[in-house]
Amino acid sequence: MEARNMSQRDLAATIGITEQMFTNVIAGRRQFKASEVDAIRRTFGYRLPEDPSPMIAVAGHVGAGAHVDLVDAYEKGEGLYRVACPPQLSPRGIVAVEVEGDSMAPIFTPGTVLFYSRETIGVPVEAIGHICVCEDEAGKAWVKVVKTGSQEGTFSLISINPEAENMHGVRLKWAARVKLSLPPEMVERVDA
């Protein structure tokens, strides 16, 4: 509960019991029901082998050399297709996108699925010098190494592929570090 900054009252409400019932469990005067234990484990993201894999919608494409408009054409939770959530990630707050283009090859080839989460608008300091999914002020979505630009408020978007062009003097709306990537042959598509 501490790691999630969750109070006893919050957790009790989440699993559908009163705070007093929760207090009684802690004091040894009551035991959790199986359904309450199940709700707790799901709240904290623990899975059993028989649980279906959580799914993440691939929200769209991101340009790695290709010019891709950032379009939010899908309802929340929907997208181009769904993938099984990799076991290294919790599906909460995670966004997935598919790479289009080859400027980040050989690390990310076309069809690679990238997973990231975006907690802030803007470019956090933690993003500088790392591979990020980002949106420029023209509404284009990119995957690049983000570096501080030569002019205040600008950034350089660096390609990994030595034959691809780098972009300099770019103004970004936001950038988020890539948490995990799956090459096309490792992507487990899930039919909804």
JSON list of C-alpha atoms in Angstrom, two decimals:
[
{"chain": "A", "resi": 1, "resn": "MET", "atom": "CA", "xyz": [0.00, 0.00, 0.00]},
{"chain": "A", "resi": 2, "resn": "GLU", "atom": "CA", "xyz": [2.86, 2.37, 0.79]},
{"chain": "A", "resi": 3, "resn": "ALA", "atom": "CA", "xyz": [4.52, 1.79, -2.59]},
{"chain": "A", "resi": 4, "resn": "ARG", "atom": "CA", "xyz": [1.26, 2.71, -4.33]},
{"chain": "A", "resi": 5, "resn": "ASN", "atom": "CA", "xyz": [0.61, 5.61, -1.93]},
{"chain": "A", "resi": 6, "resn": "MET", "atom": "CA", "xyz": [-2.67, 3.94, -1.01]},
{"chain": "A", "resi": 7, "resn": "SER", "atom": "CA", "xyz": [-4.42, 4.27, 2.34]},
{"chain": "A", "resi": 8, "resn": "GLN", "atom": "CA", "xyz": [-6.20, 1.46, 4.14]},
{"chain": "A", "resi": 9, "resn": "ARG", "atom": "CA", "xyz": [-9.48, 3.24, 3.35]},
{"chain": "A", "resi": 10, "resn": "ASP", "atom": "CA", "xyz": [-8.59, 3.40, -0.37]},
{"chain": "A", "resi": 11, "resn": "LEU", "atom": "CA", "xyz": [-7.73, -0.29, -0.58]},
{"chain": "A", "resi": 12, "resn": "ALA", "atom": "CA", "xyz": [-10.83, -1.29, 1.40]},
{"chain": "A", "resi": 13, "resn": "ALA", "atom": "CA", "xyz": [-13.02, 0.70, -1.00]},
{"chain": "A", "resi": 14, "resn": "THR", "atom": "CA", "xyz": [-11.23, -0.78, -4.02]},
{"chain": "A", "resi": 15, "resn": "ILE", "atom": "CA", "xyz": [-11.92, -4.35, -2.89]},
{"chain": "A", "resi": 16, "resn": "GLY", "atom": "CA", "xyz": [-15.48, -3.59, -1.77]},
{"chain": "A", "resi": 17, "resn": "ILE", "atom": "CA", "xyz": [-15.30, -3.73, 2.02]},
{"chain": "A", "resi": 18, "resn": "THR", "atom": "CA", "xyz": [-15.52, -1.13, 4.76]},
{"chain": "A", "resi": 19, "resn": "GLU", "atom": "CA", "xyz": [-12.46, 0.31, 6.43]},
{"chain": "A", "resi": 20, "resn": "GLN", "atom": "CA", "xyz": [-13.60, -1.30, 9.72]},
{"chain": "A", "resi": 21, "resn": "MET", "atom": "CA", "xyz": [-13.70, -4.72, 8.04]},
{"chain": "A", "resi": 22, "resn": "PHE", "atom": "CA", "xyz": [-10.14, -4.12, 6.83]},
{"chain": "A", "resi": 23, "resn": "THR", "atom": "CA", "xyz": [-9.07, -3.08, 10.35]},
{"chain": "A", "resi": 24, "resn": "ASN", "atom": "CA", "xyz": [-10.63, -6.28, 11.71]},
{"chain": "A", "resi": 25, "resn": "VAL", "atom": "CA", "xyz": [-8.49, -8.35, 9.31]},
{"chain": "A", "resi": 26, "resn": "ILE", "atom": "CA", "xyz": [-5.33, -6.58, 10.48]},
{"chain": "A", "resi": 27, "resn": "ALA", "atom": "CA", "xyz": [-6.35, -7.13, 14.14]},
{"chain": "A", "resi": 28, "resn": "GLY", "atom": "CA", "xyz": [-7.02, -10.84, 13.49]},
{"chain": "A", "resi": 29, "resn": "ARG", "atom": "CA", "xyz": [-10.78, -10.63, 14.12]},
{"chain": "A", "resi": 30, "resn": "ARG", "atom": "CA", "xyz": [-11.70, -11.38, 10.51]},
{"chain": "A", "resi": 31, "resn": "GLN", "atom": "CA", "xyz": [-10.19, -13.06, 7.47]},
{"chain": "A", "resi": 32, "resn": "PHE", "atom": "CA", "xyz": [-10.36, -11.88, 3.91]},
{"chain": "A", "resi": 33, "resn": "LYS", "atom": "CA", "xyz": [-12.77, -13.78, 1.67]},
{"chain": "A", "resi": 34, "resn": "ALA", "atom": "CA", "xyz": [-11.28, -15.40, -1.43]},
{"chain": "A", "resi": 35, "resn": "SER", "atom": "CA", "xyz": [-12.95, -12.77, -3.63]},
{"chain": "A", "resi": 36, "resn": "GLU", "atom": "CA", "xyz": [-11.36, -9.98, -1.54]},
{"chain": "A", "resi": 37, "resn": "VAL", "atom": "CA", "xyz": [-7.91, -11.56, -1.77]},
{"chain": "A", "resi": 38, "resn": "ASP", "atom": "CA", "xyz": [-8.43, -11.87, -5.52]},
{"chain": "A", "resi": 39, "resn": "ALA", "atom": "CA", "xyz": [-9.40, -8.18, -5.73]},
{"chain": "A", "resi": 40, "resn": "ILE", "atom": "CA", "xyz": [-6.28, -7.21, -3.76]},
{"chain": "A", "resi": 41, "resn": "ARG", "atom": "CA", "xyz": [-3.92, -9.17, -6.00]},
{"chain": "A", "resi": 42, "resn": "ARG", "atom": "CA", "xyz": [-5.54, -7.70, -9.11]},
{"chain": "A", "resi": 43, "resn": "THR", "atom": "CA", "xyz": [-5.30, -4.19, -7.63]},
{"chain": "A", "resi": 44, "resn": "PHE", "atom": "CA", "xyz": [-1.55, -4.63, -7.18]},
{"chain": "A", "resi": 45, "resn": "GLY", "atom": "CA", "xyz": [-1.05, -6.32, -10.57]},
{"chain": "A", "resi": 46, "resn": "TYR", "atom": "CA", "xyz": [-0.28, -9.86, -9.41]},
{"chain": "A", "resi": 47, "resn": "ARG", "atom": "CA", "xyz": [-1.36, -12.56, -11.84]},
{"chain": "A", "resi": 48, "resn": "LEU", "atom": "CA", "xyz": [-2.05, -16.25, -11.51]},
{"chain": "A", "resi": 49, "resn": "PRO", "atom": "CA", "xyz": [-1.06, -18.65, -14.30]},
{"chain": "A", "resi": 50, "resn": "GLU", "atom": "CA", "xyz": [-4.72, -19.18, -15.20]},
{"chain": "A", "resi": 51, "resn": "ASP", "atom": "CA", "xyz": [-5.41, -15.45, -15.56]},
{"chain": "A", "resi": 52, "resn": "PRO", "atom": "CA", "xyz": [-5.76, -14.26, -19.14]},
{"chain": "A", "resi": 53, "resn": "SER", "atom": "CA", "xyz": [-2.90, -12.05, -20.24]},
{"chain": "A", "resi": 54, "resn": "PRO", "atom": "CA", "xyz": [-3.77, -8.38, -19.94]},
{"chain": "A", "resi": 55, "resn": "MET", "atom": "CA", "xyz": [-3.91, -6.67, -23.29]},
{"chain": "A", "resi": 56, "resn": "ILE", "atom": "CA", "xyz": [-2.52, -3.37, -24.49]},
{"chain": "A", "resi": 57, "resn": "ALA", "atom": "CA", "xyz": [-3.92, -1.65, -27.57]},
{"chain": "A", "resi": 58, "resn": "VAL", "atom": "CA", "xyz": [-1.36, -0.53, -30.14]},
{"chain": "A", "resi": 59, "resn": "ALA", "atom": "CA", "xyz": [-2.55, 3.07, -30.43]},
{"chain": "A", "resi": 60, "resn": "GLY", "atom": "CA", "xyz": [-0.98, 3.84, -33.80]},
{"chain": "A", "resi": 61, "resn": "HIS", "atom": "CA", "xyz": [2.31, 4.28, -35.62]},
{"chain": "A", "resi": 62, "resn": "VAL", "atom": "CA", "xyz": [5.42, 6.24, -34.70]},
{"chain": "A", "resi": 63, "resn": "GLY", "atom": "CA", "xyz": [7.90, 7.46, -37.29]},
{"chain": "A", "resi": 64, "resn": "ALA", "atom": "CA", "xyz": [11.44, 6.19, -37.44]},
{"chain": "A", "resi": 65, "resn": "GLY", "atom": "CA", "xyz": [12.29, 8.11, -40.58]},
{"chain": "A", "resi": 66, "resn": "ALA", "atom": "CA", "xyz": [8.72, 7.90, -41.88]},
{"chain": "A", "resi": 67, "resn": "HIS", "atom": "CA", "xyz": [6.59, 11.01, -41.39]},
{"chain": "A", "resi": 68, "resn": "VAL", "atom": "CA", "xyz": [3.70, 9.87, -39.19]},
{"chain": "A", "resi": 69, "resn": "ASP", "atom": "CA", "xyz": [0.92, 12.17, -38.00]},
{"chain": "A", "resi": 70, "resn": "LEU", "atom": "CA", "xyz": [-0.04, 11.60, -34.39]},
{"chain": "A", "resi": 71, "resn": "VAL", "atom": "CA", "xyz": [-3.71, 10.70, -34.68]},
{"chain": "A", "resi": 72, "resn": "ASP", "atom": "CA", "xyz": [-5.91, 9.65, -31.80]},
{"chain": "A", "resi": 73, "resn": "ALA", "atom": "CA", "xyz": [-8.54, 7.90, -33.92]},
{"chain": "A", "resi": 74, "resn": "TYR", "atom": "CA", "xyz": [-9.49, 5.21, -31.41]},
{"chain": "A", "resi": 75, "resn": "GLU", "atom": "CA", "xyz": [-11.58, 5.03, -28.26]},
{"chain": "A", "resi": 76, "resn": "LYS", "atom": "CA", "xyz": [-9.59, 4.55, -25.04]},
{"chain": "A", "resi": 77, "resn": "GLY", "atom": "CA", "xyz": [-8.39, 0.95, -24.93]},
{"chain": "A", "resi": 78, "resn": "GLU", "atom": "CA", "xyz": [-8.78, 0.48, -28.68]},
{"chain": "A", "resi": 79, "resn": "GLY", "atom": "CA", "xyz": [-6.20, 0.75, -31.44]},
{"chain": "A", "resi": 80, "resn": "LEU", "atom": "CA", "xyz": [-4.75, -0.81, -34.59]},
{"chain": "A", "resi": 81, "resn": "TYR", "atom": "CA", "xyz": [-4.68, -4.16, -32.79]},
{"chain": "A", "resi": 82, "resn": "ARG", "atom": "CA", "xyz": [-4.03, -5.53, -29.32]},
{"chain": "A", "resi": 83, "resn": "VAL", "atom": "CA", "xyz": [-0.96, -7.26, -27.94]},
{"chain": "A", "resi": 84, "resn": "ALA", "atom": "CA", "xyz": [-0.45, -9.32, -24.84]},
{"chain": "A", "resi": 85, "resn": "CYS", "atom": "CA", "xyz": [1.12, -7.20, -22.12]},
{"chain": "A", "resi": 86, "resn": "PRO", "atom": "CA", "xyz": [4.75, -8.29, -21.69]},
{"chain": "A", "resi": 87, "resn": "PRO", "atom": "CA", "xyz": [5.27, -9.80, -18.23]},
{"chain": "A", "resi": 88, "resn": "GLN", "atom": "CA", "xyz": [7.90, -7.14, -17.41]},
{"chain": "A", "resi": 89, "resn": "LEU", "atom": "CA", "xyz": [5.22, -4.40, -17.52]},
{"chain": "A", "resi": 90, "resn": "SER", "atom": "CA", "xyz": [2.03, -3.60, -15.70]},
{"chain": "A", "resi": 91, "resn": "PRO", "atom": "CA", "xyz": [-0.64, -2.65, -18.24]},
{"chain": "A", "resi": 92, "resn": "ARG", "atom": "CA", "xyz": [-1.68, 0.40, -16.21]},
{"chain": "A", "resi": 93, "resn": "GLY", "atom": "CA", "xyz": [-0.76, 3.62, -17.98]},
{"chain": "A", "resi": 94, "resn": "ILE", "atom": "CA", "xyz": [1.19, 1.88, -20.75]},
{"chain": "A", "resi": 95, "resn": "VAL", "atom": "CA", "xyz": [0.85, 2.92, -24.38]},
{"chain": "A", "resi": 96, "resn": "ALA", "atom": "CA", "xyz": [2.04, 0.83, -27.31]},
{"chain": "A", "resi": 97, "resn": "VAL", "atom": "CA", "xyz": [2.91, 2.05, -30.81]},
{"chain": "A", "resi": 98, "resn": "GLU", "atom": "CA", "xyz": [4.27, 0.35, -33.92]},
{"chain": "A", "resi": 99, "resn": "VAL", "atom": "CA", "xyz": [7.44, 1.59, -35.63]},
{"chain": "A", "resi": 100, "resn": "GLU", "atom": "CA", "xyz": [7.19, 2.75, -39.25]},
{"chain": "A", "resi": 101, "resn": "GLY", "atom": "CA", "xyz": [10.45, 3.43, -41.09]},
{"chain": "A", "resi": 102, "resn": "ASP", "atom": "CA", "xyz": [14.06, 2.36, -40.56]},
{"chain": "A", "resi": 103, "resn": "SER", "atom": "CA", "xyz": [15.94, 5.34, -39.07]},
{"chain": "A", "resi": 104, "resn": "MET", "atom": "CA", "xyz": [16.27, 3.47, -35.76]},
{"chain": "A", "resi": 105, "resn": "ALA", "atom": "CA", "xyz": [17.48, 0.21, -37.33]},
{"chain": "A", "resi": 106, "resn": "PRO", "atom": "CA", "xyz": [19.00, -2.10, -36.36]},
{"chain": "A", "resi": 107, "resn": "ILE", "atom": "CA", "xyz": [17.58, -1.55, -32.86]},
{"chain": "A", "resi": 108, "resn": "PHE", "atom": "CA", "xyz": [13.98, -0.92, -33.99]},
{"chain": "A", "resi": 109, "resn": "THR", "atom": "CA", "xyz": [12.91, -2.22, -37.38]},
{"chain": "A", "resi": 110, "resn": "PRO", "atom": "CA", "xyz": [9.56, -1.58, -39.06]},
{"chain": "A", "resi": 111, "resn": "GLY", "atom": "CA", "xyz": [6.83, -3.43, -37.17]},
{"chain": "A", "resi": 112, "resn": "THR", "atom": "CA", "xyz": [8.59, -3.27, -33.79]},
{"chain": "A", "resi": 113, "resn": "VAL", "atom": "CA", "xyz": [6.15, -2.48, -31.00]},
{"chain": "A", "resi": 114, "resn": "LEU", "atom": "CA", "xyz": [7.31, 0.08, -28.42]},
{"chain": "A", "resi": 115, "resn": "PHE", "atom": "CA", "xyz": [5.84, 0.45, -24.94]},
{"chain": "A", "resi": 116, "resn": "TYR", "atom": "CA", "xyz": [5.99, 3.72, -23.01]},
{"chain": "A", "resi": 117, "resn": "SER", "atom": "CA", "xyz": [4.05, 5.76, -20.48]},
{"chain": "A", "resi": 118, "resn": "ARG", "atom": "CA", "xyz": [3.64, 9.51, -20.52]},
{"chain": "A", "resi": 119, "resn": "GLU", "atom": "CA", "xyz": [3.07, 11.15, -17.16]},
{"chain": "A", "resi": 120, "resn": "THR", "atom": "CA", "xyz": [3.78, 14.75, -18.17]},
{"chain": "A", "resi": 121, "resn": "ILE", "atom": "CA", "xyz": [3.39, 17.25, -20.97]},
{"chain": "A", "resi": 122, "resn": "GLY", "atom": "CA", "xyz": [6.75, 18.52, -22.13]},
{"chain": "A", "resi": 123, "resn": "VAL", "atom": "CA", "xyz": [10.15, 16.89, -22.16]},
{"chain": "A", "resi": 124, "resn": "PRO", "atom": "CA", "xyz": [11.27, 15.64, -18.75]},
{"chain": "A", "resi": 125, "resn": "VAL", "atom": "CA", "xyz": [14.97, 15.77, -17.92]},
{"chain": "A", "resi": 126, "resn": "GLU", "atom": "CA", "xyz": [14.95, 11.96, -17.65]},
{"chain": "A", "resi": 127, "resn": "ALA", "atom": "CA", "xyz": [14.17, 11.75, -21.38]},
{"chain": "A", "resi": 128, "resn": "ILE", "atom": "CA", "xyz": [17.27, 13.63, -22.55]},
{"chain": "A", "resi": 129, "resn": "GLY", "atom": "CA", "xyz": [19.88, 11.31, -24.04]},
{"chain": "A", "resi": 130, "resn": "HIS", "atom": "CA", "xyz": [17.47, 8.37, -24.29]},
{"chain": "A", "resi": 131, "resn": "ILE", "atom": "CA", "xyz": [15.34, 6.74, -26.96]},
{"chain": "A", "resi": 132, "resn": "CYS", "atom": "CA", "xyz": [11.89, 8.27, -26.69]},
{"chain": "A", "resi": 133, "resn": "VAL", "atom": "CA", "xyz": [8.54, 8.36, -28.37]},
{"chain": "A", "resi": 134, "resn": "CYS", "atom": "CA", "xyz": [7.76, 12.05, -28.92]},
{"chain": "A", "resi": 135, "resn": "GLU", "atom": "CA", "xyz": [5.47, 14.49, -30.66]},
{"chain": "A", "resi": 136, "resn": "ASP", "atom": "CA", "xyz": [6.75, 17.60, -32.40]},
{"chain": "A", "resi": 137, "resn": "GLU", "atom": "CA", "xyz": [4.83, 20.86, -32.61]},
{"chain": "A", "resi": 138, "resn": "ALA", "atom": "CA", "xyz": [3.62, 19.93, -36.12]},
{"chain": "A", "resi": 139, "resn": "GLY", "atom": "CA", "xyz": [1.84, 16.88, -34.69]},
{"chain": "A", "resi": 140, "resn": "LYS", "atom": "CA", "xyz": [4.26, 14.26, -36.02]},
{"chain": "A", "resi": 141, "resn": "ALA", "atom": "CA", "xyz": [5.08, 11.23, -33.87]},
{"chain": "A", "resi": 142, "resn": "TRP", "atom": "CA", "xyz": [8.70, 10.06, -33.75]},
{"chain": "A", "resi": 143, "resn": "VAL", "atom": "CA", "xyz": [10.95, 7.53, -32.08]},
{"chain": "A", "resi": 144, "resn": "LYS", "atom": "CA", "xyz": [14.43, 9.02, -31.72]},
{"chain": "A", "resi": 145, "resn": "VAL", "atom": "CA", "xyz": [17.20, 9.68, -29.23]},
{"chain": "A", "resi": 146, "resn": "VAL", "atom": "CA", "xyz": [16.28, 13.07, -27.74]},
{"chain": "A", "resi": 147, "resn": "LYS", "atom": "CA", "xyz": [19.14, 15.53, -27.16]},
{"chain": "A", "resi": 148, "resn": "THR", "atom": "CA", "xyz": [19.06, 19.15, -26.04]},
{"chain": "A", "resi": 149, "resn": "GLY", "atom": "CA", "xyz": [19.09, 21.51, -29.03]},
{"chain": "A", "resi": 150, "resn": "SER", "atom": "CA", "xyz": [21.44, 24.41, -29.69]},
{"chain": "A", "resi": 151, "resn": "GLN", "atom": "CA", "xyz": [18.67, 26.98, -29.16]},
{"chain": "A", "resi": 152, "resn": "GLU", "atom": "CA", "xyz": [16.59, 27.24, -26.02]},
{"chain": "A", "resi": 153, "resn": "GLY", "atom": "CA", "xyz": [13.41, 25.15, -26.20]},
{"chain": "A", "resi": 154, "resn": "THR", "atom": "CA", "xyz": [14.63, 23.04, -29.13]},
{"chain": "A", "resi": 155, "resn": "PHE", "atom": "CA", "xyz": [15.83, 19.48, -29.36]},
{"chain": "A", "resi": 156, "resn": "SER", "atom": "CA", "xyz": [17.84, 17.30, -31.70]},
{"chain": "A", "resi": 157, "resn": "LEU", "atom": "CA", "xyz": [16.23, 14.01, -32.66]},
{"chain": "A", "resi": 158, "resn": "ILE", "atom": "CA", "xyz": [18.98, 11.54, -33.39]},
{"chain": "A", "resi": 159, "resn": "SER", "atom": "CA", "xyz": [18.65, 8.41, -35.53]},
{"chain": "A", "resi": 160, "resn": "ILE", "atom": "CA", "xyz": [20.51, 5.18, -34.74]},
{"chain": "A", "resi": 161, "resn": "ASN", "atom": "CA", "xyz": [20.80, 4.17, -38.40]},
{"chain": "A", "resi": 162, "resn": "PRO", "atom": "CA", "xyz": [23.92, 5.98, -39.69]},
{"chain": "A", "resi": 163, "resn": "GLU", "atom": "CA", "xyz": [22.32, 6.34, -43.13]},
{"chain": "A", "resi": 164, "resn": "ALA", "atom": "CA", "xyz": [19.27, 8.16, -41.75]},
{"chain": "A", "resi": 165, "resn": "GLU", "atom": "CA", "xyz": [19.04, 11.90, -41.22]},
{"chain": "A", "resi": 166, "resn": "ASN", "atom": "CA", "xyz": [19.04, 13.52, -37.81]},
{"chain": "A", "resi": 167, "resn": "MET", "atom": "CA", "xyz": [16.66, 16.37, -37.03]},
{"chain": "A", "resi": 168, "resn": "HIS", "atom": "CA", "xyz": [17.85, 19.55, -35.32]},
{"chain": "A", "resi": 169, "resn": "GLY", "atom": "CA", "xyz": [16.06, 22.59, -33.90]},
{"chain": "A", "resi": 170, "resn": "VAL", "atom": "CA", "xyz": [12.86, 20.61, -33.27]},
{"chain": "A", "resi": 171, "resn": "ARG", "atom": "CA", "xyz": [10.27, 21.88, -30.80]},
{"chain": "A", "resi": 172, "resn": "LEU", "atom": "CA", "xyz": [8.56, 19.05, -28.95]},
{"chain": "A", "resi": 173, "resn": "LYS", "atom": "CA", "xyz": [5.17, 18.94, -27.25]},
{"chain": "A", "resi": 174, "resn": "TRP", "atom": "CA", "xyz": [6.22, 15.90, -25.23]},
{"chain": "A", "resi": 175, "resn": "ALA", "atom": "CA", "xyz": [8.68, 13.02, -25.04]},
{"chain": "A", "resi": 176, "resn": "ALA", "atom": "CA", "xyz": [8.50, 9.73, -23.13]},
{"chain": "A", "resi": 177, "resn": "ARG", "atom": "CA", "xyz": [11.24, 7.16, -22.73]},
{"chain": "A", "resi": 178, "resn": "VAL", "atom": "CA", "xyz": [10.69, 3.78, -24.34]},
{"chain": "A", "resi": 179, "resn": "LYS", "atom": "CA", "xyz": [10.27, 1.24, -21.53]},
{"chain": "A", "resi": 180, "resn": "LEU", "atom": "CA", "xyz": [10.31, -1.93, -23.63]},
{"chain": "A", "resi": 181, "resn": "SER", "atom": "CA", "xyz": [10.33, -2.98, -27.27]},
{"chain": "A", "resi": 182, "resn": "LEU", "atom": "CA", "xyz": [9.32, -6.17, -29.04]},
{"chain": "A", "resi": 183, "resn": "PRO", "atom": "CA", "xyz": [10.58, -7.00, -32.52]},
{"chain": "A", "resi": 184, "resn": "PRO", "atom": "CA", "xyz": [7.81, -7.98, -34.97]},
{"chain": "A", "resi": 185, "resn": "GLU", "atom": "CA", "xyz": [8.47, -11.71, -34.61]},
{"chain": "A", "resi": 186, "resn": "MET", "atom": "CA", "xyz": [8.02, -11.50, -30.81]},
{"chain": "A", "resi": 187, "resn": "VAL", "atom": "CA", "xyz": [4.77, -9.51, -30.82]},
{"chain": "A", "resi": 188, "resn": "GLU", "atom": "CA", "xyz": [1.86, -11.64, -29.59]},
{"chain": "A", "resi": 189, "resn": "ARG", "atom": "CA", "xyz": [-1.23, -10.20, -31.26]},
{"chain": "A", "resi": 190, "resn": "VAL", "atom": "CA", "xyz": [-4.43, -10.88, -29.38]},
{"chain": "A", "resi": 191, "resn": "ASP", "atom": "CA", "xyz": [-7.79, -10.95, -31.14]},
{"chain": "A", "resi": 192, "resn": "ALA", "atom": "CA", "xyz": [-10.27, -8.99, -29.05]}
]
